[in-house]
Short mmCIF file of C-alpha atoms and ligand atoms in Angstrom, two decimals:
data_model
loop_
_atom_site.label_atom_id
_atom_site.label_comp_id
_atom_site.label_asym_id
_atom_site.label_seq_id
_atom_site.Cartn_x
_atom_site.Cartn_y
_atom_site.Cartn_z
CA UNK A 1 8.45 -49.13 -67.56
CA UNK A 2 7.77 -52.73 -68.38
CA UNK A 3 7.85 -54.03 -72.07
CA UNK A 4 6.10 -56.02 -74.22
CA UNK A 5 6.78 -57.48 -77.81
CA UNK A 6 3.87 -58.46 -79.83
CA UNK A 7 4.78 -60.36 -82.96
CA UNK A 8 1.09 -60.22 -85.20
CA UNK A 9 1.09 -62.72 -88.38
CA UNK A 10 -1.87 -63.15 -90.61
CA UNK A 11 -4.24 -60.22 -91.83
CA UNK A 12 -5.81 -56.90 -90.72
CA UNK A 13 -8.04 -58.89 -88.10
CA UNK A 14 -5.34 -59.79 -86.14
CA UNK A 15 -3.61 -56.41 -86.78
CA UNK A 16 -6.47 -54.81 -85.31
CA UNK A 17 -6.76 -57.56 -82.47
CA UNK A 18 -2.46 -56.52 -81.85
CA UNK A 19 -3.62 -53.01 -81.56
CA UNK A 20 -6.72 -53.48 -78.64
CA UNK A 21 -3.70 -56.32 -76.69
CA UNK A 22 -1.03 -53.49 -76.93
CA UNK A 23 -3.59 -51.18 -75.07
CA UNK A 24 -4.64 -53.78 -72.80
CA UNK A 25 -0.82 -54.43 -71.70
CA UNK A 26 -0.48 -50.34 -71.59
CA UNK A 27 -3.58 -50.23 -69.57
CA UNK A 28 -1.32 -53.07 -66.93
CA UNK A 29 2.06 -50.63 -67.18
CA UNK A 30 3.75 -52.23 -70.29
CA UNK A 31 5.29 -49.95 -73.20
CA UNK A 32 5.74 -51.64 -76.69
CA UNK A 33 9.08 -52.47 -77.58
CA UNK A 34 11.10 -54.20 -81.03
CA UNK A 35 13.63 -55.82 -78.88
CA UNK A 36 13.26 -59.34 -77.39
CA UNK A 37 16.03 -58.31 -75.74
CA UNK A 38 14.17 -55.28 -73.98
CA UNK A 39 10.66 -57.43 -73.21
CA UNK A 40 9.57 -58.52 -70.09
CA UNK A 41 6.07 -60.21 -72.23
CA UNK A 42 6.58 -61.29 -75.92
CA UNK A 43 3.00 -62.63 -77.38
CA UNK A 44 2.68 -64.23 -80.63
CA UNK A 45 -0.56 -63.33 -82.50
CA UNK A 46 -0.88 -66.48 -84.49
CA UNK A 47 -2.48 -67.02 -87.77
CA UNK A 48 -3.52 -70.68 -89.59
CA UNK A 49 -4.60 -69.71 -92.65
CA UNK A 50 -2.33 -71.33 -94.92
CA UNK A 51 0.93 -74.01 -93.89
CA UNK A 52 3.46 -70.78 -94.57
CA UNK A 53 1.83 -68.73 -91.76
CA UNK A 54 2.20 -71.79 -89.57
CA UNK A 55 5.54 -72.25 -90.10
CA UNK A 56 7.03 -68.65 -89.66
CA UNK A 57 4.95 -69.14 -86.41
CA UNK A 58 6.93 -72.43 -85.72
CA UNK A 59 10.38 -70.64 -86.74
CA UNK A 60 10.40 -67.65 -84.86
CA UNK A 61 9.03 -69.49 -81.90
CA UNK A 62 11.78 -72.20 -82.14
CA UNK A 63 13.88 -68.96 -82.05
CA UNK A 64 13.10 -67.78 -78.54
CA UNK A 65 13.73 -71.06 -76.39
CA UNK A 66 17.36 -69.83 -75.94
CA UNK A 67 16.01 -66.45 -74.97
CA UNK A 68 13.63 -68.14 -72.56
CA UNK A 69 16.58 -70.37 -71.05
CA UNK A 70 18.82 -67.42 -70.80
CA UNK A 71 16.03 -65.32 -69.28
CA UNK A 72 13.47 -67.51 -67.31
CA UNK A 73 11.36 -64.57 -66.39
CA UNK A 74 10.57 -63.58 -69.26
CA UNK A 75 7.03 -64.47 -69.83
CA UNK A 76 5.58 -65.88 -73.31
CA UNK A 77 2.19 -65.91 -74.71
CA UNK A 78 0.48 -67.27 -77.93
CA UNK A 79 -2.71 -66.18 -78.69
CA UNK A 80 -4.89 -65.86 -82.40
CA UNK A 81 -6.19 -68.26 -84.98
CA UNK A 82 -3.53 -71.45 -84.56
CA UNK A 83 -5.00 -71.24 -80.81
CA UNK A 84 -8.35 -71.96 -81.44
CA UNK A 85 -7.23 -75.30 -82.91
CA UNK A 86 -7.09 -78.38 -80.24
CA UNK A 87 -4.99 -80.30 -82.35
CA UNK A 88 -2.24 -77.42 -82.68
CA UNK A 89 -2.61 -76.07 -79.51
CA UNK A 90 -2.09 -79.96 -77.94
CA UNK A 91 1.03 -80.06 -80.37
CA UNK A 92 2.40 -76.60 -79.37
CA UNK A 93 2.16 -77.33 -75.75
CA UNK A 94 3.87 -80.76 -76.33
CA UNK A 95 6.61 -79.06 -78.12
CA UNK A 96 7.48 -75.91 -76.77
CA UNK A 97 7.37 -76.11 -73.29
CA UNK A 98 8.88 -72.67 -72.55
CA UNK A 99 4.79 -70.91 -73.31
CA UNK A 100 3.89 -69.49 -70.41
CA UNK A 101 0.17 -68.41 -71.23
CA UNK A 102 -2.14 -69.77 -74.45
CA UNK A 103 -5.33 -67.85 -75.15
CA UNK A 104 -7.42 -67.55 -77.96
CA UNK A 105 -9.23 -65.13 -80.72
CA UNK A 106 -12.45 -64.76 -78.61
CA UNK A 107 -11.31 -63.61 -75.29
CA UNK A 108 -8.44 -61.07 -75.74
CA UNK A 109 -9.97 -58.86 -73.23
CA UNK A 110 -9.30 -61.53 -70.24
CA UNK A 111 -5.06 -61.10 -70.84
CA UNK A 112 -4.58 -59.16 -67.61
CA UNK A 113 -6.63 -61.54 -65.67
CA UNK A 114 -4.31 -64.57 -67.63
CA UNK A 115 -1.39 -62.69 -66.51
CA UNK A 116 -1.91 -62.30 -63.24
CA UNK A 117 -2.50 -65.91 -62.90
CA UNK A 118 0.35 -67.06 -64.41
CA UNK A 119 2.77 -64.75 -61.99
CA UNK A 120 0.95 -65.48 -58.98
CA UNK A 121 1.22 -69.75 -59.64
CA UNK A 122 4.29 -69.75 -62.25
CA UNK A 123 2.30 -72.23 -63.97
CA UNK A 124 0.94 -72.28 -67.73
CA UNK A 125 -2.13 -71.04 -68.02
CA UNK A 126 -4.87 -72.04 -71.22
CA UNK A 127 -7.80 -70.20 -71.82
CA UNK A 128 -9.63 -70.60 -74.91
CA UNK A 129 -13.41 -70.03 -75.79
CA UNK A 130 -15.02 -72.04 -78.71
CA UNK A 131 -17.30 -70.34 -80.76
CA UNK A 132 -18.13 -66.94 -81.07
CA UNK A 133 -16.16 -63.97 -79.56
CA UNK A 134 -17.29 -62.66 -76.04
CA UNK A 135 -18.34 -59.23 -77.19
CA UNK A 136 -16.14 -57.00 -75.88
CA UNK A 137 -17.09 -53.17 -76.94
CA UNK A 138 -15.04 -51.94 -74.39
CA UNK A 139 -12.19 -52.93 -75.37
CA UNK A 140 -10.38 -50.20 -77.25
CA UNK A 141 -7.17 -50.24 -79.09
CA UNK A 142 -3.50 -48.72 -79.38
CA UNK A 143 -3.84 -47.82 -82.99
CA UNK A 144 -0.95 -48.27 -84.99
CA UNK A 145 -1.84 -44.77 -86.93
CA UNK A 146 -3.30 -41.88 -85.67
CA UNK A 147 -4.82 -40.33 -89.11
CA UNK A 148 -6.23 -44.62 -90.37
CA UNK A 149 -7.93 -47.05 -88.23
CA UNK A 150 -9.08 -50.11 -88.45
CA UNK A 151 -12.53 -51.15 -86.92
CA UNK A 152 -13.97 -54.44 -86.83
CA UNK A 153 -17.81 -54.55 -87.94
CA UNK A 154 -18.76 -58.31 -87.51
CA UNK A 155 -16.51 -61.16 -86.17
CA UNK A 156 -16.51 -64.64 -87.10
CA UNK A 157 -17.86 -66.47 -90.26
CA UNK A 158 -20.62 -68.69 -90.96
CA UNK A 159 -19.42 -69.59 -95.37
CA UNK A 160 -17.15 -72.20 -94.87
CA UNK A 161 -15.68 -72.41 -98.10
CA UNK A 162 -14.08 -75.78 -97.96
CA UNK A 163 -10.68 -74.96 -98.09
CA UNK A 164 -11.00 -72.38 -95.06
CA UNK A 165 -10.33 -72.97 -91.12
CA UNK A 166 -11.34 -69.09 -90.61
CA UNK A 167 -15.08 -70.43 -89.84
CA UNK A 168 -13.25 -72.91 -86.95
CA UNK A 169 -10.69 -70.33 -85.62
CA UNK A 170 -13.28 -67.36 -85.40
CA UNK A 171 -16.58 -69.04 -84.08
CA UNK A 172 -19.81 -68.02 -86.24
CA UNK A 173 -21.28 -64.58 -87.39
CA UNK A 174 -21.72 -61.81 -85.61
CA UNK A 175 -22.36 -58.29 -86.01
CA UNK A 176 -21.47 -55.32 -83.92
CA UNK A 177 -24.39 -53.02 -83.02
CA UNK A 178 -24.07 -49.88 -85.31
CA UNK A 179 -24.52 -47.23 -82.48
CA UNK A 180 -21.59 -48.73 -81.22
CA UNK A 181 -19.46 -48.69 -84.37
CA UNK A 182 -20.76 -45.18 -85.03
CA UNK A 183 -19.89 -43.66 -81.45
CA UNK A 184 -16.25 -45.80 -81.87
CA UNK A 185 -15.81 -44.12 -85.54
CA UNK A 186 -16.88 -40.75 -84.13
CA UNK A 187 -14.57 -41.06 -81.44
CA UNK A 188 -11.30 -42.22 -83.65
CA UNK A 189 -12.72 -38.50 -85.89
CA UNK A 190 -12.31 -36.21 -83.31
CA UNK A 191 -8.77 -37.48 -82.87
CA UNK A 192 -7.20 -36.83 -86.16
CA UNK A 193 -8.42 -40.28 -88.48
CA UNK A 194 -8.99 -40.16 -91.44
CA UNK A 195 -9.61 -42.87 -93.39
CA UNK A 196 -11.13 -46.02 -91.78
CA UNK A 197 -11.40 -49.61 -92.96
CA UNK A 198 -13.99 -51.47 -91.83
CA UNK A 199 -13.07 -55.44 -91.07
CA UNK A 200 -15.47 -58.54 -91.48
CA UNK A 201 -15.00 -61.79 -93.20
CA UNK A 202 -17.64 -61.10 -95.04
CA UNK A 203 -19.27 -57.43 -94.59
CA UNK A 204 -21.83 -57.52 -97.33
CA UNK A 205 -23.51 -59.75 -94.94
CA UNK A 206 -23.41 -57.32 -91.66
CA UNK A 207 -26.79 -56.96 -89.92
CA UNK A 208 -27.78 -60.12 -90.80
CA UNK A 209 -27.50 -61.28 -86.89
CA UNK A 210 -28.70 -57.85 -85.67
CA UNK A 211 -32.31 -57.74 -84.48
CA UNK A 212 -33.83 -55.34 -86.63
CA UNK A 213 -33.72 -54.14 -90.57
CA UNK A 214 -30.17 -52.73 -90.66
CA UNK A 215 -27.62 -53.76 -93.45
CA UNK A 216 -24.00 -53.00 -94.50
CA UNK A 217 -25.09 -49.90 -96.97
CA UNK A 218 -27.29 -48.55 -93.85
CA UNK A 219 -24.21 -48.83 -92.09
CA UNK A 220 -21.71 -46.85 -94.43
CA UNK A 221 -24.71 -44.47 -94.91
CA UNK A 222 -24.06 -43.41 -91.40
CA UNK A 223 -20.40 -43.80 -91.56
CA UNK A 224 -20.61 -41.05 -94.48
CA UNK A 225 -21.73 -38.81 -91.99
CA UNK A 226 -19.36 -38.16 -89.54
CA UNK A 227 -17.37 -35.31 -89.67
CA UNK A 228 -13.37 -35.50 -89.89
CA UNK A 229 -13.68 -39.07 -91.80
CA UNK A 230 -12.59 -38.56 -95.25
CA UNK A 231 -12.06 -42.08 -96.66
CA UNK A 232 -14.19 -45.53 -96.26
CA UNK A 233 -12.89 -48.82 -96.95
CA UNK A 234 -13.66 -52.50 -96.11
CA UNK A 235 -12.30 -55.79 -96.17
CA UNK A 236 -13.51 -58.22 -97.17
CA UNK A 237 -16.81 -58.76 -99.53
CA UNK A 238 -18.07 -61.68 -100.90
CA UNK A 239 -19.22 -61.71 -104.02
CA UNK A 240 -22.09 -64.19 -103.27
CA UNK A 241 -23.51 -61.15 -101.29
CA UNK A 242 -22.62 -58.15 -103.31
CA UNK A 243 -25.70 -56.29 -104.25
CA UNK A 244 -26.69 -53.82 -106.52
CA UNK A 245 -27.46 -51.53 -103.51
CA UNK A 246 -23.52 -51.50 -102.41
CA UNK A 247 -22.74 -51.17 -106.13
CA UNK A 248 -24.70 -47.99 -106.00
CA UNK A 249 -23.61 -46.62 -103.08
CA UNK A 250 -20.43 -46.35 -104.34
CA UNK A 251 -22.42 -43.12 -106.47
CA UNK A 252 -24.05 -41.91 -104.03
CA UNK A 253 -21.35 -42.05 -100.60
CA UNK A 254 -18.12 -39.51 -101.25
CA UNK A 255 -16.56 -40.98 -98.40
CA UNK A 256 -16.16 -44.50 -100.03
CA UNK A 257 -13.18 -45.16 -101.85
CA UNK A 258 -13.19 -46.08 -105.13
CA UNK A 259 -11.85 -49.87 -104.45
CA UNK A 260 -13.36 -53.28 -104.00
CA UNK A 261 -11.90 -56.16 -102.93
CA UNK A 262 -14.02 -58.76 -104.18
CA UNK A 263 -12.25 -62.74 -103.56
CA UNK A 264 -13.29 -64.42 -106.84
CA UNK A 265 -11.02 -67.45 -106.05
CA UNK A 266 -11.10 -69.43 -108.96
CA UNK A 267 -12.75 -69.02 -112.56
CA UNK A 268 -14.01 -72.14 -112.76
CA UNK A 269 -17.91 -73.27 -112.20
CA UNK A 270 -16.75 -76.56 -111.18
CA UNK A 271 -13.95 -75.85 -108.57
CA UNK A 272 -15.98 -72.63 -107.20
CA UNK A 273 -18.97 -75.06 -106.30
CA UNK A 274 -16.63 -77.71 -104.73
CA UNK A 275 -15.43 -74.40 -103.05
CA UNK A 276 -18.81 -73.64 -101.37
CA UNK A 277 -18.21 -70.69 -103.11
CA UNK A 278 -22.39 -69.89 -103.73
CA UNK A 279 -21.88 -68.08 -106.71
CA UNK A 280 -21.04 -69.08 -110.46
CA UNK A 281 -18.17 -67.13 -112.75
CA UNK A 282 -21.37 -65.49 -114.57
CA UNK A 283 -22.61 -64.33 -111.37
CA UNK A 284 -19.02 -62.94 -110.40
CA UNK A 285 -18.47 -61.15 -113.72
CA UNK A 286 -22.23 -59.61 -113.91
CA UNK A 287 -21.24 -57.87 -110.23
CA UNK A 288 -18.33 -56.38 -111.45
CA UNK A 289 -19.92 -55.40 -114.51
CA UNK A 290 -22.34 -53.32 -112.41
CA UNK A 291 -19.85 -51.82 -110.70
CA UNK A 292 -17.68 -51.15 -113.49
CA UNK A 293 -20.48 -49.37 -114.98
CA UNK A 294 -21.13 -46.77 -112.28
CA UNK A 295 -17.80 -45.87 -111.25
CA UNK A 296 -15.35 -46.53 -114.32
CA UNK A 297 -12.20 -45.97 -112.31
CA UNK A 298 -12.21 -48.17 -109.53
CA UNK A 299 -9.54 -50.34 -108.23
CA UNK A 300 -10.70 -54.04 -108.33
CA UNK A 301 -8.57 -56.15 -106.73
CA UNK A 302 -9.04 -60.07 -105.64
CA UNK A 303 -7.61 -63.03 -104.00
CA UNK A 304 -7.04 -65.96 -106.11
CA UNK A 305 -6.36 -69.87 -105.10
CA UNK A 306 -4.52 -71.82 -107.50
CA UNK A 307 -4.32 -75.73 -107.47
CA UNK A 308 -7.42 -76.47 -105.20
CA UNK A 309 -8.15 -80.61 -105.23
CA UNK A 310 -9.50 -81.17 -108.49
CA UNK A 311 -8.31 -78.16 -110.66
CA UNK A 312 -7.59 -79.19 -114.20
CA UNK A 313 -5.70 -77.47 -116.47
CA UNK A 314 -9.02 -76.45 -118.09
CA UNK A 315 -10.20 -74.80 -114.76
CA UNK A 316 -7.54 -72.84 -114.42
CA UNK A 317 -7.38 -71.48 -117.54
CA UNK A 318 -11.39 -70.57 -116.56
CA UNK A 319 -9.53 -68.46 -113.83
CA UNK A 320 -6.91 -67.23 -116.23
CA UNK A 321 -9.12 -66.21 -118.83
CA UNK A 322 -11.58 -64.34 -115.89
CA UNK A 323 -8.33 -62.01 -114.79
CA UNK A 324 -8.07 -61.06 -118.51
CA UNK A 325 -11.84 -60.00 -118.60
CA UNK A 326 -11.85 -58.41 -115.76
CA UNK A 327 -8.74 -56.74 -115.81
CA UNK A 328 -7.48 -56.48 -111.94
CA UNK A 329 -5.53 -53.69 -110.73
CA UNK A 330 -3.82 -56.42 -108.31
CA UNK A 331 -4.31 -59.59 -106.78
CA UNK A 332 -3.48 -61.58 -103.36
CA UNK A 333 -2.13 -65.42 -105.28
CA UNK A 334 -2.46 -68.47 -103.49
CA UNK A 335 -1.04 -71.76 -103.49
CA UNK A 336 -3.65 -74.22 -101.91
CA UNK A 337 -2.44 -75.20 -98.55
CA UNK A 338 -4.43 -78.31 -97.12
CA UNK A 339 -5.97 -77.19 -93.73
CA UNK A 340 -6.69 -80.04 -91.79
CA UNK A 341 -10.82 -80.33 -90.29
CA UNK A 342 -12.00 -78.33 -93.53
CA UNK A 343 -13.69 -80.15 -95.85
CA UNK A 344 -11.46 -79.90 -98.93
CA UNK A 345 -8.61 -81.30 -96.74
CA UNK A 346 -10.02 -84.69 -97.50
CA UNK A 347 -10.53 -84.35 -101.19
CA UNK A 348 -9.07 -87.12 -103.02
CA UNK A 349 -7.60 -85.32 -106.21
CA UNK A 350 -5.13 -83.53 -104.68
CA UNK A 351 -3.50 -81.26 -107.52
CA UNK A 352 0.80 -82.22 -107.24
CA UNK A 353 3.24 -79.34 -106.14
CA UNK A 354 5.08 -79.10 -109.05
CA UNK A 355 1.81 -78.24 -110.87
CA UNK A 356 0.42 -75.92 -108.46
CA UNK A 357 4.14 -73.95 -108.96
CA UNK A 358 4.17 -74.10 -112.07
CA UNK A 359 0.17 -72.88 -112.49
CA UNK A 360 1.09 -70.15 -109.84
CA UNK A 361 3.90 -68.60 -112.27
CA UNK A 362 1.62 -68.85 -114.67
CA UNK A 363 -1.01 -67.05 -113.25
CA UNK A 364 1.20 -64.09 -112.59
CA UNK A 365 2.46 -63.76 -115.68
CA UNK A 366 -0.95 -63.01 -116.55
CA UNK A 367 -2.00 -60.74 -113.69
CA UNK A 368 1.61 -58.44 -113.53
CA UNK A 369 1.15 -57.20 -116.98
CA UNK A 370 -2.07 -55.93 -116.74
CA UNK A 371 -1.51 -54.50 -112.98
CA UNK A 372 1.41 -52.70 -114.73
CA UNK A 373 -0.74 -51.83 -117.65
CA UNK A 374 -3.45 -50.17 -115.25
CA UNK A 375 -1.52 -48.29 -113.10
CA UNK A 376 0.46 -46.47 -116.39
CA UNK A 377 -3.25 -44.97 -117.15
CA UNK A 378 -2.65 -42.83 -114.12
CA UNK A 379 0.32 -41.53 -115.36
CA UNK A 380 -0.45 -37.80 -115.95
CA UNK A 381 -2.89 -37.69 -113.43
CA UNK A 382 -3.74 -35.84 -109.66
CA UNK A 383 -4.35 -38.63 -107.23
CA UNK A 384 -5.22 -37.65 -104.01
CA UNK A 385 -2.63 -39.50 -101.45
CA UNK A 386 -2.95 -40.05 -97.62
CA UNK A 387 0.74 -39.72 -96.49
CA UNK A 388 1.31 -43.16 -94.07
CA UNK A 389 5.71 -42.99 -93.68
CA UNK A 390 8.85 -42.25 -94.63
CA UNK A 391 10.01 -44.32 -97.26
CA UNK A 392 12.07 -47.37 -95.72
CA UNK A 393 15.22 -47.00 -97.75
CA UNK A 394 15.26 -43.41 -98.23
CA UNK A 395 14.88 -41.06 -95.79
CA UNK A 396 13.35 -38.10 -98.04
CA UNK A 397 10.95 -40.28 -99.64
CA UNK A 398 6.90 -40.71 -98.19
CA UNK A 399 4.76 -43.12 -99.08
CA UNK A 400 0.97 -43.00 -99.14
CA UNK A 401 -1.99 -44.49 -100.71
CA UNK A 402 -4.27 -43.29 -103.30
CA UNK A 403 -8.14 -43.24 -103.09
CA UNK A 404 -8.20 -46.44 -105.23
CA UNK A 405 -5.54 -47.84 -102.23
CA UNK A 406 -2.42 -47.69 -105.15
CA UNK A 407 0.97 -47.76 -102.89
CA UNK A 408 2.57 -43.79 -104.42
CA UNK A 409 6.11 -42.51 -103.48
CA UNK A 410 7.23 -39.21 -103.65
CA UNK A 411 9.70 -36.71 -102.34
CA UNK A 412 8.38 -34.87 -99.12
CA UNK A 413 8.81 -34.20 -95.70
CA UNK A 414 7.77 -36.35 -92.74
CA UNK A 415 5.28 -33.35 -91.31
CA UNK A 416 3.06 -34.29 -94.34
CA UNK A 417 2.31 -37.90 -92.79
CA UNK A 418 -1.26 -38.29 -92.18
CA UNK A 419 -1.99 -35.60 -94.53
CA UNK A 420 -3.92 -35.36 -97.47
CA UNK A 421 -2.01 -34.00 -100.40
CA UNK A 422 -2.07 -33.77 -104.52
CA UNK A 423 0.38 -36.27 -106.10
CA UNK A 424 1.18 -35.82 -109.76
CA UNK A 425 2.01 -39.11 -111.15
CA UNK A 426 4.77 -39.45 -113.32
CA UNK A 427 6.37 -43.12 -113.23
CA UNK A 428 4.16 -46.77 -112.76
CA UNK A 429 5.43 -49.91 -111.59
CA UNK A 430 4.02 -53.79 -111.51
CA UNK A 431 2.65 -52.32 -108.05
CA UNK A 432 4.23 -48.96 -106.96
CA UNK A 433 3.61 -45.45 -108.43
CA UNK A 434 5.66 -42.20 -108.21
CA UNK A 435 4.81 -38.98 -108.24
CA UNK A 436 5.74 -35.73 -107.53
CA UNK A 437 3.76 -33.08 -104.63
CA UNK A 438 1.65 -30.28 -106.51
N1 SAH B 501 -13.12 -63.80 -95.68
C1 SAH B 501 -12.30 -63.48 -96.76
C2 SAH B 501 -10.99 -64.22 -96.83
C3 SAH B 501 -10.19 -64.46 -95.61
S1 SAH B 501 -8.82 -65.50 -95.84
C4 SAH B 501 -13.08 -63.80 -98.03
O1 SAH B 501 -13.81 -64.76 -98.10
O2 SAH B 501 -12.90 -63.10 -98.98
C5 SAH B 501 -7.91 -64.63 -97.08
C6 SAH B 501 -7.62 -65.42 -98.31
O3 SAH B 501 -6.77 -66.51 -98.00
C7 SAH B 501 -8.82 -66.06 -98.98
O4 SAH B 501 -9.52 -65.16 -99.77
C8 SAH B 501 -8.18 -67.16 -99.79
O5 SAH B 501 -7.81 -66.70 -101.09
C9 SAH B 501 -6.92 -67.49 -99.01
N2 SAH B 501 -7.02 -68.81 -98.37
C10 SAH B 501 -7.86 -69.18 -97.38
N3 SAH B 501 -7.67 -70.47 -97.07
C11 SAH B 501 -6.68 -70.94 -97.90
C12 SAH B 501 -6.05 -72.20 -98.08
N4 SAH B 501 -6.40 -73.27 -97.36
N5 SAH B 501 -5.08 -72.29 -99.02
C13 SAH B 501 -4.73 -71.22 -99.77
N6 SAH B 501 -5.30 -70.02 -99.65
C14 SAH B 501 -6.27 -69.87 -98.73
FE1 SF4 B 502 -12.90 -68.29 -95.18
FE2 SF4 B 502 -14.86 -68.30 -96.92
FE3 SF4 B 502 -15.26 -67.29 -94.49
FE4 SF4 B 502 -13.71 -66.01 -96.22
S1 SF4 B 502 -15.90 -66.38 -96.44
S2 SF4 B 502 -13.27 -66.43 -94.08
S3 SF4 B 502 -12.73 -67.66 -97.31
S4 SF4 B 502 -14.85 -69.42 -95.00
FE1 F3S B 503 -6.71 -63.84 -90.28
FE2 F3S B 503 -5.04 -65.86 -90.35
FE3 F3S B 503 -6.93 -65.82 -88.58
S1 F3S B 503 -5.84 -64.79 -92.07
S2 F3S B 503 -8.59 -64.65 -89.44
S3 F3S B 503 -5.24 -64.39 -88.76
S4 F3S B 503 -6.27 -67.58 -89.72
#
């Protein structure tokens, strides 16, 4: 059988776009493999988020010219966010002239047709598609996990918070027809998953482009219903569109897990509106107040950008001081990364590196303690854990995830994975907990 190596960087949305490429290759007669060594296609699945994720892109790609001189057949193909750029997909061709096929985030479902083309002339082929992705519901995926799935609600994103090229690597908002999610989540049920997450850049505004009354909470109504799913999660909300209706149905669903990722960003008034954020640190706190109130022991967790242009030492202790109220159980930390084409990218007062590292440690040191702080309180407690793997660097350790998506280890045997089980906790880390099976 042939081989192919995808390499995915970025987040779950290209995960999940990895997963439906791996069963389009399967669906042409290529098994997955590790080994460059062993491929006969290795695809990068790009992401531009921030400069880092560029770079490992740059490195590893760097990487394979030898491979590709030693082994001319070999066939190589970018795809994902860096390729809906013209100005990095110019610089990429220029550079690395050892690609053999470039496509994009909106047409994944055309790769056997790009493939063909480029064995039958030997000649690079591009194929990219501006805005928003060709709908492809047909399209079905090689799911990483048989027991948790991913499955994308919306794609693109119509916010455009200045600092953000997701808008211009995605195309604009769209939403996925629920009878189509529904018959896709029943489907993934009756063969063994468990827990699904549901992707969108911003799902608290799904159904907005649908042509009838039908929101996100109408959605995970439904979701709640289907037999075999036990667990419910998204990624991500925004808290500009977090409503007292999704606060509540965190009551009433007992499918959806007691977590929210809600992005606050910053803590400051002044840097959230030069954000495009659309909603004020009152605004933020008051949601998570509401949500606090109904269901005491959720997980909050956020994503936080430190040194956007303009951030004085004032606004970030606005974003200091919000972690402290609201207490997160973890957060994804940023340094500002200037993305060329978004709006920020041109902001005058640019905050220096040396500050933005030094604000960065800072901001830690505030977050760790309370993470560590949090997940102590579950000391003593039953969490209920979905087994994912055997522990990495021990063989007769598993690893799962709590309802409230808190990373447990404990001592078990690899037939539990994909299982539900009862983890007594007995030891908390910064962002680990172990426990022992009961
Ligand atoms: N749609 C999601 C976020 C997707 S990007 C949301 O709005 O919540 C994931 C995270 O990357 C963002 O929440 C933000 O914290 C971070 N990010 C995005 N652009 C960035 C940039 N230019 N520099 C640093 N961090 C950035
Ligand atoms: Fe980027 Fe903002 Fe859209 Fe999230 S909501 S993807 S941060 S533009
Ligand atoms: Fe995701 Fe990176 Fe694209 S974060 S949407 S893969 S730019």
């Amino acid at each position: 059988m042939k081989k192919v190596l995808i390499n995915t960087f970025g987040c779950q949305m290209n995960e999940h776009d990895s997963e439906k490429i791996a069963w389009i290759m399967e669906g042409m007669g290529y098994g997955p493999t590790m080994d460059k060594e062993e491929a006969d296609v290795i695809i990068f699945n790009t992401c531009a988020v921030r400069k880092s994720a560029e770079d490992r892109v740059f490195g590893q790609l760097g990487e394979l010219k030898e491979l590709k001189r030693r082994k001319p057949e070999i066939v190589l193909a970018l795809c994902g966010c860096m390729m809906q750029r013209d100005d990095i997909r110019s610089y990429f061709l220029k550079k690395h002239r050892h690609i053999d096929i470039v496509f994009g985030t909106n047409n994944i479902h055309k790769l056997p047709q790009l493939l063909n083309r480029h064995q039958e002339s030997g000649k690079l082929v591009v194929d990219i598609v501006e805005d928003t992705r060709e709908i492809e519901e047909s399209v079905e995926a090689d799911r990483k996990y048989s027991y948790k799935s991913y499955v994308n609600i919306m794609y693109g994103c119509n916010n455009f918070c200045t600092y953000c090229i997701v808008p211009y690597t995605r195309g604009r908002e769209k939403s996925r027809d629920p009878e189509s999610i529904i018959r896709e989540i029943t489907d993934l049920a009756a063969n063994g998953t468990k827990e699904i997450t549901l992707l969108g850049q911003n799902v608290n505004s799904y159904g907005k482009t649908l042509d009838r009354d039908y929101s996100f909470v109408d959605l995970l109504k439904d979701i709640n219903e289907i037999d075999g799913i036990e667990r419910i999660r998204f990624m991500t909300s925004h808290p500009k569109d977090f409503s007292r209706e999704l606060a509540l149905a965190y009551t009433s669903l007992d499918k959806l897990s007691p977590h929210l990722h809600l992005p606050v960003q910053s803590g400051s008034n002044r840097i959230l509106r030069s954000m495009n954020r659309n909603y004020t640190r009152e605004d933020y706190l008051e949601k998570v107040s509401w949500i606090k109130e109904l269901v005491p022991d959720i997980s909050i967790t956020t994503d936080l950008i430190v040194g956007f242009p303009g951030e004085t030492e004032e606004d970030f202790m606005d974003t200091v001081r919000l972690c402290q109220e609201v207490r997160f159980d973890s957060a994804f930390t940023f340094l500002y990364s200037v993305r060329e084409g978004t709006k920020a990218a041109s902001m005058h007062d640019q905050v220096s590196d040396e500050l933005k590292h030094e604000r960065f440690q800072r901001l830690l040191d505030t977050l760790h303690p309370i993470g560590l702080e949090l997940n102590r309180r579950l000391i003593g407690t039953i969490q209920k854990v979905l087994v994912e793997e055997v522990s990495k660097n021990d063989e007769n350790m598993l690893s799962g995830r709590t309802d409230g998506g808190k990373l447990v280890h404990f001592r078990g045997t690899e037939d539990l994975i994909g299982k539900l089980v009862n983890i007594d906790i007995r030891e908390a880390k910064t962002f680990t907990l172990e426990g022992v099976l009961v």
